[in-house]
Coordinates of C-alpha atoms in Angstrom, one line a residue:
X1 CA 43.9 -39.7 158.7
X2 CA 42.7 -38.4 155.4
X3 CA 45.5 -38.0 152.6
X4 CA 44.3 -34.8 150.1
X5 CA 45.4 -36.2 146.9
X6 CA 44.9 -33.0 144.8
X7 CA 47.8 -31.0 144.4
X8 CA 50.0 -33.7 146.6
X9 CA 52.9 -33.1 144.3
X10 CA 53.1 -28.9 144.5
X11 CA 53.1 -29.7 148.8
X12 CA 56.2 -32.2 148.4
X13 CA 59.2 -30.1 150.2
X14 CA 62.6 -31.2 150.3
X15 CA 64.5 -32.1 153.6
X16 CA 66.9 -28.7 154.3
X17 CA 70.3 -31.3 154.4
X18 CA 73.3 -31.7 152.4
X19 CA 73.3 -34.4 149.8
X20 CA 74.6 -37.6 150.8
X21 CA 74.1 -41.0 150.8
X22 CA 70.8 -41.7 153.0
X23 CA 69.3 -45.0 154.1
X24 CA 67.5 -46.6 157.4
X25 CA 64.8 -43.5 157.4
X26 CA 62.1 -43.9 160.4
X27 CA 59.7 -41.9 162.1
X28 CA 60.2 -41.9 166.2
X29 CA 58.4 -40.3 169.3
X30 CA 57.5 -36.8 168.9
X31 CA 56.9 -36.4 165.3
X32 CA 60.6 -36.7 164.2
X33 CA 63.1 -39.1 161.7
X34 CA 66.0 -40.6 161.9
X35 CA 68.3 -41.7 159.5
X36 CA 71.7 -43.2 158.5
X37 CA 74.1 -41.1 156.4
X38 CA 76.6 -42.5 154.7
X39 CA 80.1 -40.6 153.1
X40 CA 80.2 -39.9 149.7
X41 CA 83.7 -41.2 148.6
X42 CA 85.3 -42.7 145.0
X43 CA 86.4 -45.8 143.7
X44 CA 90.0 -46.7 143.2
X45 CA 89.5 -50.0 141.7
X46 CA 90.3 -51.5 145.0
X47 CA 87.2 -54.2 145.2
X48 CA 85.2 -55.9 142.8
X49 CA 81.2 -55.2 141.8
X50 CA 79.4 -53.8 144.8
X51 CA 76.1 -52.8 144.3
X52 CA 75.4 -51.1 147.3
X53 CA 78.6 -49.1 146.6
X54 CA 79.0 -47.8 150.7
X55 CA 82.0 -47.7 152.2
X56 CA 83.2 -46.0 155.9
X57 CA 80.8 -46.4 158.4
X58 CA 77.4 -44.4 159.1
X59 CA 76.3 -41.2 161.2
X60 CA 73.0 -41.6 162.6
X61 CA 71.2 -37.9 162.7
X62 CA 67.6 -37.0 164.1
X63 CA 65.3 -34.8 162.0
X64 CA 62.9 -32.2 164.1
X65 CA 60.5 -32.0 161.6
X66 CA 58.2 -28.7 163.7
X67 CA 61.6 -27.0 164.4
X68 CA 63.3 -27.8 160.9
X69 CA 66.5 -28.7 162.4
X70 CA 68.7 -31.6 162.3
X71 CA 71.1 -33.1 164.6
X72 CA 73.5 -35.8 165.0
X73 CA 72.8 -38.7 167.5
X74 CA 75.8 -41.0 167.2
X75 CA 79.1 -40.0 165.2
X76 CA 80.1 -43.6 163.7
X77 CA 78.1 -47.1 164.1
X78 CA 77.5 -50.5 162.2
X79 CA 73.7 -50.1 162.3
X80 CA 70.7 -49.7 164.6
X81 CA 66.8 -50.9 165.1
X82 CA 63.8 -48.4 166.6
X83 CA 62.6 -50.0 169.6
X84 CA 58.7 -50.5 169.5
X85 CA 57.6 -47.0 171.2
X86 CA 60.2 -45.5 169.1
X87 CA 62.0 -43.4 172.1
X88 CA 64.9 -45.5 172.1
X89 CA 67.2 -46.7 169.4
X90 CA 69.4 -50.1 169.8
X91 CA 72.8 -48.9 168.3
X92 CA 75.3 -52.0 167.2
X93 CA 78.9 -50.4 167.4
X94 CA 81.7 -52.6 166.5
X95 CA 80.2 -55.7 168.7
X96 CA 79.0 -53.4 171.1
X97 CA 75.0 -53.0 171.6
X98 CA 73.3 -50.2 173.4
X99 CA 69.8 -48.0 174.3
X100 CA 70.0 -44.1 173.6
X101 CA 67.5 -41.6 173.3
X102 CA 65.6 -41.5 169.7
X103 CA 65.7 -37.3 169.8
X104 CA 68.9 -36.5 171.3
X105 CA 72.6 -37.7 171.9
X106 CA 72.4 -40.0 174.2
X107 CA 74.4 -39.6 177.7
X108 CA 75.9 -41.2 180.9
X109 CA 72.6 -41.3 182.7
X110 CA 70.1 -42.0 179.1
X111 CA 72.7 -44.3 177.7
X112 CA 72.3 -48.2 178.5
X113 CA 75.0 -50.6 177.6
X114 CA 73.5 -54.0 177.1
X115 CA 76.2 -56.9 178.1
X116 CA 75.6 -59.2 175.2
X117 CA 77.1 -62.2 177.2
X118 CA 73.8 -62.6 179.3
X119 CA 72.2 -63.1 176.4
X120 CA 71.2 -67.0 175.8
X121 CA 69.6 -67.9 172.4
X122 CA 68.7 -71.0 172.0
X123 CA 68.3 -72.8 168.5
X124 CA 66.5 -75.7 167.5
X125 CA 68.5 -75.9 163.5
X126 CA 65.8 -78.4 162.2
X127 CA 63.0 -75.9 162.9
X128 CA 65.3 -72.9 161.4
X129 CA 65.5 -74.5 158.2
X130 CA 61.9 -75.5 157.9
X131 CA 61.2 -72.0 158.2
X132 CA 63.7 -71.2 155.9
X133 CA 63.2 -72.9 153.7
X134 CA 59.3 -71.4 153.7
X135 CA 60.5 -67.9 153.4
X136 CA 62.9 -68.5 150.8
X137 CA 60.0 -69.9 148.8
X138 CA 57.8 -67.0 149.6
X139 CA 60.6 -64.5 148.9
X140 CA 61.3 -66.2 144.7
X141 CA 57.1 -66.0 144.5
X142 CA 56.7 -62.5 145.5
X143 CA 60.1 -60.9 143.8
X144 CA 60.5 -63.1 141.0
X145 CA 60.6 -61.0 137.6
X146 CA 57.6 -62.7 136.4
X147 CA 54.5 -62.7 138.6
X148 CA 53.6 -65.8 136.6
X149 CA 57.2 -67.8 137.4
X150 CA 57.6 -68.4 133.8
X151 CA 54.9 -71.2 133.6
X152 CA 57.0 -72.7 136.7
X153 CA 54.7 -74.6 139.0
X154 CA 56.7 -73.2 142.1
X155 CA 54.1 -74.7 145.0
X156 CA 55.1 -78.0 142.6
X157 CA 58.2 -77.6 143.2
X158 CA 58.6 -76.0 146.8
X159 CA 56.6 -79.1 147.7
X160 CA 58.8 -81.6 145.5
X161 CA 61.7 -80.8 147.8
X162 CA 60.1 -80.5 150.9
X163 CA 61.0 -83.6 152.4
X164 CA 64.6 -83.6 152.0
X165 CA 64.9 -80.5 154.6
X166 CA 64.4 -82.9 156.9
X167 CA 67.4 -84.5 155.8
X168 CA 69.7 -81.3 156.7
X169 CA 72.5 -82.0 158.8
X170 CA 74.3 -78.8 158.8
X171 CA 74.0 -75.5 157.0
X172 CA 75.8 -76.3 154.3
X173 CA 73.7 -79.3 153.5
X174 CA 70.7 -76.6 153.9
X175 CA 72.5 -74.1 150.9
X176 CA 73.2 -77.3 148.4
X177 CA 69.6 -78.0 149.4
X178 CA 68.2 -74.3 148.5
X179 CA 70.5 -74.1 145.1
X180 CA 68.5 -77.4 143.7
X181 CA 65.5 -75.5 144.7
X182 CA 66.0 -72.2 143.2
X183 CA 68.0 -73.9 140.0
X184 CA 64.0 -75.1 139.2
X185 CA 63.6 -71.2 138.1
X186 CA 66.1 -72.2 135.4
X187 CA 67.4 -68.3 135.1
X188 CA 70.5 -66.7 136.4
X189 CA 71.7 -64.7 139.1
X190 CA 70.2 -67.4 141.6
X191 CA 72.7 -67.2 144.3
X192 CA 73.1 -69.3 147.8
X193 CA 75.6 -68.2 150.4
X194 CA 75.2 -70.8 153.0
X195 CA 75.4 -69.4 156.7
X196 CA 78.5 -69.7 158.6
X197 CA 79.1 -71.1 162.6
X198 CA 81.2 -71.6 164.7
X199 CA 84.5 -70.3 163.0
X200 CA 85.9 -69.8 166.5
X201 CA 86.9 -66.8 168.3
X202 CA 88.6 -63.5 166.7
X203 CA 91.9 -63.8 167.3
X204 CA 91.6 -67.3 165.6
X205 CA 90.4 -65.6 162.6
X206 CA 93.9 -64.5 161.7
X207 CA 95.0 -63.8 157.9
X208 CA 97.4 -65.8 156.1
X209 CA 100.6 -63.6 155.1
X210 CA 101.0 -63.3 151.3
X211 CA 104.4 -61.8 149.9
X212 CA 103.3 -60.2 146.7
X213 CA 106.5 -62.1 145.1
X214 CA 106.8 -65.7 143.5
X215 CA 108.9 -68.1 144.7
X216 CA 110.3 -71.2 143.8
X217 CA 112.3 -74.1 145.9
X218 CA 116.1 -74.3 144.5
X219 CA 118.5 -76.4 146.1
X220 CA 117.2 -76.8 149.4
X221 CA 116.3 -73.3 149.8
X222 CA 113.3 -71.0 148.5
X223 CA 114.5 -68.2 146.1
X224 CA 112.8 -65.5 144.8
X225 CA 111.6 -65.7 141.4
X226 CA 110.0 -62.6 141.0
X227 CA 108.6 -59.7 142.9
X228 CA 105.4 -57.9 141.5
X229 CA 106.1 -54.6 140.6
X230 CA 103.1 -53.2 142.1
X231 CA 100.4 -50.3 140.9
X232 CA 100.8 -47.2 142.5
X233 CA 97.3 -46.1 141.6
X234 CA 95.7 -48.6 143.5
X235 CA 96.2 -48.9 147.6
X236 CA 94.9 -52.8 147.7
X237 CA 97.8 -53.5 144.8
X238 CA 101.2 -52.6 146.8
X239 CA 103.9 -54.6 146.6
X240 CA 105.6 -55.6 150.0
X241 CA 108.8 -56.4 149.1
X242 CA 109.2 -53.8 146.3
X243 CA 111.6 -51.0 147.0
X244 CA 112.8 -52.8 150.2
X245 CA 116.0 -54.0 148.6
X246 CA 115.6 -57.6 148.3
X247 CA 116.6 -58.5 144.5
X248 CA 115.6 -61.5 142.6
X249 CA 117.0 -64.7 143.7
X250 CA 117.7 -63.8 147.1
X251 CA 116.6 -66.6 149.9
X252 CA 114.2 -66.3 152.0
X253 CA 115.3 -68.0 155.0
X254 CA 113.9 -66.5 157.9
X255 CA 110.2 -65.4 159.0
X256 CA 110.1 -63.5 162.3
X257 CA 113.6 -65.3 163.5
X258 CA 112.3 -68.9 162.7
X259 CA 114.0 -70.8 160.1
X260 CA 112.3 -72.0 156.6
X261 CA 111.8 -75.4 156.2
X262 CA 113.5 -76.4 153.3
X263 CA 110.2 -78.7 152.3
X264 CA 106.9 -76.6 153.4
X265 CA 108.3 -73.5 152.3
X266 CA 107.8 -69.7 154.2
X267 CA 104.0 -70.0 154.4
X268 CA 103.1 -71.8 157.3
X269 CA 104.9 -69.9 159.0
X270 CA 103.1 -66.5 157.3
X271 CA 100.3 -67.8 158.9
X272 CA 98.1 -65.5 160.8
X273 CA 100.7 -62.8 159.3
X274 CA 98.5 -60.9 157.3
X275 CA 98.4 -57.1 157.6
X276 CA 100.6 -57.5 160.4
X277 CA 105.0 -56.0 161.2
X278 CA 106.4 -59.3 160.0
X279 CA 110.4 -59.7 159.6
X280 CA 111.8 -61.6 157.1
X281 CA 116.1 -62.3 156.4
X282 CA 117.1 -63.3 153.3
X283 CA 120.6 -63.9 151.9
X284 CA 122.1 -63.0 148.7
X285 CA 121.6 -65.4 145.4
X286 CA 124.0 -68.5 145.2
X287 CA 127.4 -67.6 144.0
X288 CA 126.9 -63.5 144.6
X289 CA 128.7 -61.6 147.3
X290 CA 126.9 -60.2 150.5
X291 CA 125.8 -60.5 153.9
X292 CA 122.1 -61.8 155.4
X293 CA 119.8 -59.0 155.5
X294 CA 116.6 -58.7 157.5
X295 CA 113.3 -56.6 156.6
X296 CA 110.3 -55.9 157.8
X297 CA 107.0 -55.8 155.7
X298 CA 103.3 -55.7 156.3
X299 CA 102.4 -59.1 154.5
X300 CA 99.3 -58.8 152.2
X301 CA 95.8 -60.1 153.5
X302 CA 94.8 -60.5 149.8
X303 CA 97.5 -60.8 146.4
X304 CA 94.2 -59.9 144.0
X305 CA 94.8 -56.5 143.3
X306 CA 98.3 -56.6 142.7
X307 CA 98.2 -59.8 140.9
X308 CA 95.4 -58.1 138.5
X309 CA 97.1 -55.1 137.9
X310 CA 100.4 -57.0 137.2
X311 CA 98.3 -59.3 134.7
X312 CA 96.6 -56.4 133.0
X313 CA 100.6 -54.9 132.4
X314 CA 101.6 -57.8 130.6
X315 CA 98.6 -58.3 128.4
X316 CA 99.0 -54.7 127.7
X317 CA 102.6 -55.6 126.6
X318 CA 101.8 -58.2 124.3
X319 CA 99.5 -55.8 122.4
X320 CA 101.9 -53.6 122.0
X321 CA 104.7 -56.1 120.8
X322 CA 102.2 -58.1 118.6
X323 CA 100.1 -54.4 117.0
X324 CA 103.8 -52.6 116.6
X325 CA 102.3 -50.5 119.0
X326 CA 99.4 -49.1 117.5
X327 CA 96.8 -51.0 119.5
X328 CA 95.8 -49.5 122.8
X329 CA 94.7 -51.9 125.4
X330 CA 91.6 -51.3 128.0
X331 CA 90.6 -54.5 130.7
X332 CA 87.3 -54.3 132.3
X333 CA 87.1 -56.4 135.3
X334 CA 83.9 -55.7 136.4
X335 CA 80.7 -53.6 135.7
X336 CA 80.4 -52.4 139.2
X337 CA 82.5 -49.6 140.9
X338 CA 85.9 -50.9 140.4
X339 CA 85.5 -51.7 136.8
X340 CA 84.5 -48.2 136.1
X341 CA 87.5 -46.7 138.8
X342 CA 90.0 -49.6 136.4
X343 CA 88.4 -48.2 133.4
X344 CA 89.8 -44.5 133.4
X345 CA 92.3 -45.1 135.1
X346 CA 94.0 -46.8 131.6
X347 CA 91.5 -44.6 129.3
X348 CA 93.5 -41.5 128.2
X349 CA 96.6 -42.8 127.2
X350 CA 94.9 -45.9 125.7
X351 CA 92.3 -44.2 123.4
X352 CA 95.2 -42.0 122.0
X353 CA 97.0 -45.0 119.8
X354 CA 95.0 -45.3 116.9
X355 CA 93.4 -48.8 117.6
X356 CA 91.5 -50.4 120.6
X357 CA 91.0 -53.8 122.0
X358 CA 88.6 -53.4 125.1
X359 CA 88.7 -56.9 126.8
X360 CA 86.2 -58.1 129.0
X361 CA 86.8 -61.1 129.3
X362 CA 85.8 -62.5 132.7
X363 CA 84.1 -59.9 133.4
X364 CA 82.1 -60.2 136.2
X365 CA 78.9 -58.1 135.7
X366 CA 77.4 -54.9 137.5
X367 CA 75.6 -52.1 136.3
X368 CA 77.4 -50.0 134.8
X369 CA 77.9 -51.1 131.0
X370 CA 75.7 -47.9 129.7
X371 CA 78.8 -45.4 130.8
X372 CA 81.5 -47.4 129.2
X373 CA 79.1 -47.4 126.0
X374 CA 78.2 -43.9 126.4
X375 CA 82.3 -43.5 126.6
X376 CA 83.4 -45.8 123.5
X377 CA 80.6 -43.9 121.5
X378 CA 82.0 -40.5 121.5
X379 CA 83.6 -39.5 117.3
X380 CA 86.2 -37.1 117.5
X381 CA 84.8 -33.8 115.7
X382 CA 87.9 -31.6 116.4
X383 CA 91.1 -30.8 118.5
X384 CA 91.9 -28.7 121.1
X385 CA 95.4 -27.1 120.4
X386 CA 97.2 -25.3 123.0
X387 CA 101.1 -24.0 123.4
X388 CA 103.5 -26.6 124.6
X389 CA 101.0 -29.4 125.1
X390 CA 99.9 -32.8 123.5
X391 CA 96.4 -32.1 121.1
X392 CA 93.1 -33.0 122.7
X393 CA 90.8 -34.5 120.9
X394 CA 87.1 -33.1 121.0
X395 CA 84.9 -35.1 122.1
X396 CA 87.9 -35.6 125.1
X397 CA 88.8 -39.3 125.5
X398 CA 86.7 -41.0 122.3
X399 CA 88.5 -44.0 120.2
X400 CA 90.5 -42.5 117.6
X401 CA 90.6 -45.6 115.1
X402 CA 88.8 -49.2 115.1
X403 CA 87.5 -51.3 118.3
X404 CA 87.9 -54.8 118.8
X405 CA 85.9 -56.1 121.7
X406 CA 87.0 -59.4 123.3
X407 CA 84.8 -61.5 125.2
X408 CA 84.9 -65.2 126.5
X409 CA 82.3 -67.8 128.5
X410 CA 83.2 -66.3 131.6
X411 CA 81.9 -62.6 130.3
X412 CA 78.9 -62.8 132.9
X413 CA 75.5 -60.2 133.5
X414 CA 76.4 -56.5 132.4
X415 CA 79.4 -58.1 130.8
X416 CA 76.8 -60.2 128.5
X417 CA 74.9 -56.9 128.0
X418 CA 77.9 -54.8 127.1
X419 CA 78.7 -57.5 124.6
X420 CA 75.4 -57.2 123.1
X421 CA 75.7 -53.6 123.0
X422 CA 78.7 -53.3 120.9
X423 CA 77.3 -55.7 118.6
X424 CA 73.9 -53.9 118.0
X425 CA 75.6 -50.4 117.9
X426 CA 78.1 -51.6 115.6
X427 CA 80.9 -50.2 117.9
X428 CA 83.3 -52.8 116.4
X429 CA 83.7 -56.6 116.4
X430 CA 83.7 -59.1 119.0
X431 CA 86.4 -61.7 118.5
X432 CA 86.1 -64.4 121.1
X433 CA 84.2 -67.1 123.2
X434 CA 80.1 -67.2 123.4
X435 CA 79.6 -65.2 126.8
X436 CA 78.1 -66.8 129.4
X437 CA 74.1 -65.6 129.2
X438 CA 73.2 -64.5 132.0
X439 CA 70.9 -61.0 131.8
X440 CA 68.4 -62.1 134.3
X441 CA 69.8 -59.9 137.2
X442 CA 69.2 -59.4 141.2
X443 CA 68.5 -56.4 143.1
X444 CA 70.0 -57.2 146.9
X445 CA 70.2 -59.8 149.1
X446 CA 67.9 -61.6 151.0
X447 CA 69.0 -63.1 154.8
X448 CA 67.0 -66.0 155.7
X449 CA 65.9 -67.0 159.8
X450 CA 69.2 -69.4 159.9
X451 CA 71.5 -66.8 158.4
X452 CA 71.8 -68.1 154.7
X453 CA 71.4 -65.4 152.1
X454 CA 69.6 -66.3 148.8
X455 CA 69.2 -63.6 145.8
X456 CA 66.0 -63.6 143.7
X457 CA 66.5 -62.7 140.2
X458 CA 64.0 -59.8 139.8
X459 CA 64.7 -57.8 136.4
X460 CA 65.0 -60.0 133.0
X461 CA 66.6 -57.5 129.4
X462 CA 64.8 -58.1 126.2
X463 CA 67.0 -56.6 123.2
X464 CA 64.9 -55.2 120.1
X465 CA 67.1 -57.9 117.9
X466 CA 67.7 -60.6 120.4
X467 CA 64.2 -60.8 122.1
X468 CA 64.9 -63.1 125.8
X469 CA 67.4 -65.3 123.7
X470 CA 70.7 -63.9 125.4
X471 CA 69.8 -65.8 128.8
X472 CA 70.9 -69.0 129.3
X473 CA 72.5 -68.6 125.6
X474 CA 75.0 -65.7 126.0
X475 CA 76.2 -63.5 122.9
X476 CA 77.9 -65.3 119.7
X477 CA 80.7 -63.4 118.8
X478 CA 81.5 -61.8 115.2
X479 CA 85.0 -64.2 115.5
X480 CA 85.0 -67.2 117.2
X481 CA 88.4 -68.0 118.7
X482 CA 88.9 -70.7 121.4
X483 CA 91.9 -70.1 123.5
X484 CA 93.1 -73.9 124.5
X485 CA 95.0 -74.9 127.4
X486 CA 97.9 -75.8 125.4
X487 CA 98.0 -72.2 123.8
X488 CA 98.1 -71.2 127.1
X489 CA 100.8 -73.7 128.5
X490 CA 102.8 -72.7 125.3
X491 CA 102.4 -69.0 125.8
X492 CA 100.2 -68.0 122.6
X493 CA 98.0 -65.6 122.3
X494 CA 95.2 -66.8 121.0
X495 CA 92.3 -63.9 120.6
X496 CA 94.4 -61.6 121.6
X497 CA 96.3 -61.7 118.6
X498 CA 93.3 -62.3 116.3
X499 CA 91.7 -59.4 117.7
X500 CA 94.9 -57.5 117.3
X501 CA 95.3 -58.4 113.4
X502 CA 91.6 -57.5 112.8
X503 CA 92.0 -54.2 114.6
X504 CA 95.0 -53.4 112.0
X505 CA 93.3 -54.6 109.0
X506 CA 90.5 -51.9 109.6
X507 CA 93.1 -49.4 110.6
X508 CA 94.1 -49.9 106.7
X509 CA 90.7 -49.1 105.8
X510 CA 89.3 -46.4 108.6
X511 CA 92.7 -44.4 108.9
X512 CA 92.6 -43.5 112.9
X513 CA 91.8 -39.7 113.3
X514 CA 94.7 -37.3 114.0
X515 CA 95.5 -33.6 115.0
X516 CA 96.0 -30.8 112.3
X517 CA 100.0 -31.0 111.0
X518 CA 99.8 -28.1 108.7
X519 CA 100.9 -25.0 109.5
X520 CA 98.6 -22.3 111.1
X521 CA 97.9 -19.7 108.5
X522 CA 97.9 -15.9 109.4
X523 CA 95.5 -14.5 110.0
X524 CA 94.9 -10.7 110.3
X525 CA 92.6 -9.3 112.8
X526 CA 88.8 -8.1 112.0
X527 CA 88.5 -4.8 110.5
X528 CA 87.1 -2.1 112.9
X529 CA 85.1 0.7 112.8
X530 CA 87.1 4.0 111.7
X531 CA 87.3 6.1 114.9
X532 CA 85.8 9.4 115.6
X533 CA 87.4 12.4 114.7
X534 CA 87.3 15.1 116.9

C-alpha cells in the first residue's frame, strides 16, 4: 500500500456520528470499524479522581465505511476482543462471554454462548511473576518520562532485584516486591495494586451495613449519638436514618428481629447488610415516654460521602463563627471530576462574602487545577442589576475580596501544582503545611500477566520559578502553621484560624468589591430626529 503524503490533511473526513465518548476503535472483515461508545453524563461529586471519567456501560456500534452508515451491534456490555479474522467479536456481558457477528447484530442461529465453566486455566504463579516482573521492567523503560531514567541504571537495578522473585510466595509478596523496584526511580506517582485471588464466591462478597449515624454504648445499650444530616446534592451522601423518625438517643436494639449485644454492638450483625431492606427497632431515650419502634432503611455500602459533606459543613461553620461571617469557605477534595462537581457546587454563594479561604488540604490530585485557577482569576469589572433580584457580579462567580489558600503535607499531584499556581500568580497567600511534592504524574494503568497493576510516571512539570524542585520537595507556604494532634484533640483551629485572620487583615486594606448603592439617576431618552411634516 502506498500512503500519498501530499495534501493528507485536506482528505481527512470526519466520521458522520454524534459526539460522544469513543474508545476500543478496530477495523474487521469487509472494510468496516467497530467501536465502543460511551454516555456523556456529569459529575455530582459522588467519587473521587477518575481519570478515565466513564461511567454506565458501553454500546458497541459497526461503522460501514463504503455505505456511510452506522449501526449498533450490542446495546450494553463490559467490553469485547476482535477474534483473529476479525468476523467475530468476543463480547464479555456481566460474566457472560459470547461469539456474534463483527457486521451485524448478532442472532439465535450467529450467536454462540461460550460456557466459561469448561474452561480450565492452569497457572504455574512462579513463572507469572518472573514474567511479570520482566514486563513491568520493560513497561518503566519504554514509558518512563525520561528516555534516559534520570541517570538511573534500570538493567542495574531490574537485575539487583531479580533474585528475590524467586522468593514470592503469594501476590502480595510479588506487589511489596515491585514497590522496592519501582521506588529505585525515586519520583512519584509509582503505584502497585497487588492482584487479588480467591476472595470466594459472590454472594460471599457481601457489604458491611453502615448507618450513617454515630453511636455510642450507654448503660448496657447502644444510643444514638448523632445522625448525619445528609447532603441532598449528592446521591452517594444520604442519610439513612434521617427523616425516618428516630431522634437522638434513641436505642438501637434490634437489627432484622435479632437482638444487640450489649458488648459487640449493631455491626456484626449489619454485616453483609449493605445496600440491602434492613429493619432496625429502637426504643425511646432513657427516662422519655414512648413505645419501641421499628424501621426499615437501606444501610450504606460506603459512609464517605456523607461523612465528607458533613465535615466540609462544620469547617464551613467555624469560618463563619471565627471571620464574623465575612469569610466564605470553598473545600477541594480532589482535582479530578468530583473535585470540580464539589467545587461549584459551594462556589456562588461562597465567592459572594467578601473574603475566601479555598482549602485543599488533602487534596488528592487530578487534572483539573487549570479550571479552578482559570475560576479564582476572574476581577469583578461590573454588576448585572435586574428588578427584584440579588446583583451579579461581572465576571459571574469571581472572588469579591482577598484569598487565602490552605494547603498541608497531604496536598498531593495537581493539588501541589494548584498550590504552586496561586503562589506564582499571586492569587493570595498560602498559610499552611509544605505539600507533599509530588508533580511527576501517570497517564493510566498498566495490568501485568499475574493481574497486578503498576503505573509508570510518564509526564514530570518544570515551573519558570521553581525549575524540577517541587518533586520530592512539595511547595513551602507563605505561613507556616502546623496543626498538632493536641490542637486537634482540644478542638482548635489551627490554620484555619490563621488563614481566617490574615484573610481580614487584607480585607482592611483591599476593601471587597460591592454592587452600586446610589440611586439610579434619570435619565431622559435620546433626542430624535424631528418628524416629517406632511
Amino acid at each position: 500500500m502506498i500512503v500519498e503524503v501530499e495534501g493528507l490533511e485536506n482528505r481527512v473526513t470526519p466520521f458522520p456520528v454524534v459526539a460522544s465518548k469513543y474508545s476500543a476503535l478496530y477495523p474487521v472483515a469487509g472494510g468496516g470499524l467497530v467501536w465502543l461508545r460511551w454516555p456523556i453524563s456529569g459529575a455530582l461529586g459522588e467519587t473521587f479522581a477518575n481519570p478515565a471519567d466513564i461511567s454506565g456501560r458501553p454500546t458497541l456500534e459497526y461503522f460501514n465505511i463504503a455505505k456511510a452508515k452506522k449501526s449498533e451491534l450490542v446495546d450494553h456490555l463490559d467490553w469485547f476482543a476482535v477474534s483473529g479474522d476479525a468476523t467475530r467479536l468476543m463480547v464479555v456481558d456481566e460474566g457472560d462471554l459470547r461469539a456474534v457477528p463483527s457486521t451485524e447484530p448478532g442472532d439465535g442461529d450467529t450467536t454462540v454462548w461460550i460456557d466459561l465453566r469448561r474452561i480450565v486455566h492452569h497457572v504455574d504463579p512462579p513463572a507469572e511473576w518472573r514474567q511479570a516482573y520482566d514486563e513491568a521492567g520493560r513497561l518503566i523503560r519504554a514509558y518512563f518520562w525520561d528516555p534516559g531514567m534520570c541517570g538511573i541504571d534500570w538493567d542495574g537495578v531490574l537485575d539487583q532485584y531479580r533474585p528475590l522473585v524467586e522468593q514470592v510466595a503469594s501476590p502480595d509478596d510479588f506487589a511489596d516486591l515491585l514497590r522496592e523496584v519501582l521506588g529505585e526511580l525515586g519520583t512519584s506517582h509509582a503505584y502497585v495494586t497487588a492482584a487479588r485471588r480467591n476472595e470466594g464466591p459472590p454472594h460471599y462478597q457481601r457489604w458491611q451495613g453502615l448507618l450513617g449515624a454515630n453511636l455510642v454504648e450507654r448503660d448496657g445499650g447502644w444510643a444514638v449519638k448523632r445522625i448525619l444530616p445528609g447532603d441532598s446534592s449528592d446521591s452517594k451522601a444520604r442519610s439513612p436514618l434521617a427523616g425516618t423518625g428516630i431522634r437522638e438517643g434513641a436505642v438501637l436494639t434490634h437489627v432484622d428481629g435479632r437482638p444487640v449485644d450489649p458488648v459487640t454492638g449493631p455491626y456484626p450483625l449489619l454485616a453483609g447488610s449493605g445496600g440491602t431492606t434492613t429493619e432496625l427497632t429502637f426504643t425511646p431515650p432513657p427516662g422519655e415516654p414512648g413505645r419501641a419502634r421499628r424501621v426499615a432503611i437501606a444501610p450504606l455500602i460506603d459512609e464517605r460521602p456523607l461523612r465528607y459533606q458533613d465535615w466540609v459543613a462544620k469547617r464551613r461553620e467555624v469560618v463563619r463563627e471565627l471571620s464574623g461571617g465575612r469569610c466564605g469557605y470553598l473545600h477541594i477534595p480532589d482535582m479530578g471530576g468530583s473535585g470540580w462537581a464539589q467545587f461549584n457546587r459551594d462556589l456562588r454563594m461562597e465567592v459572594s462574602r467578601p473574603a475566601l479561604i479555598v482549602d485543599v488540604r488533602g487534596n488528592a490530585g487530578g487534572h483539573i487545577s487549570e479550571l479552578v485557577i482559570e475560576t479564582l482569576s476572574r476581577t469583578i469589572l461590573g454588576w448585572d442589576l435586574t428588578r427584584n433580584a440579588q446583583p451579579v457580579s461581572y465576571t459571574s462567580n469571581a472572588p469579591r475580596g482577598p484569598i487565602v489558600a490552605l494547603a498541608d503535607e497531604a496536598t498531593s499531584s495537581d493539588g501541589d501544582m494548584i498550590t504552586a499556581a496561586f503562589k506564582l500568580l499571586k492569587l493570595g497567600p498560602v498559610v499552611g503545611q509544605r505539600t507533599w511534592g509530588g508533580v511527576v504524574g501517570m497517564t493510566g494503568r498498566h495490568r501485568l500477566g499475574d493481574g497486578t497493576v503498576i503505573t509508570v510516571p510518564m509526564n514530570a512539570a518544570w515551573f519558570d520559578a521553581y525549575g524540577w524542585s517541587v518533586e520530592n520537595h512539595g511547595v513551602t507556604p507563605d505561613l507556616e502553621v502546623l496543626r498538632t494532634p493536641l490542637d486537634w484533640a482540644e478542638g482548635r483551629h489551627a490554620q484555619m484560624d490563621d488563614a481566617i485572620q490574615l484573610a481580614l487583615e487584607l480585607l482592611r486594606t483591599n476593601p471587597a468589591a460591592q454592587p452600586p448603592t446610589t440611586p439610579v439617576s434619570p435619565r431622559p431618552p435620546p433626542p430624535t430626529p424631528p418628524r416629517p411634516t406632511s
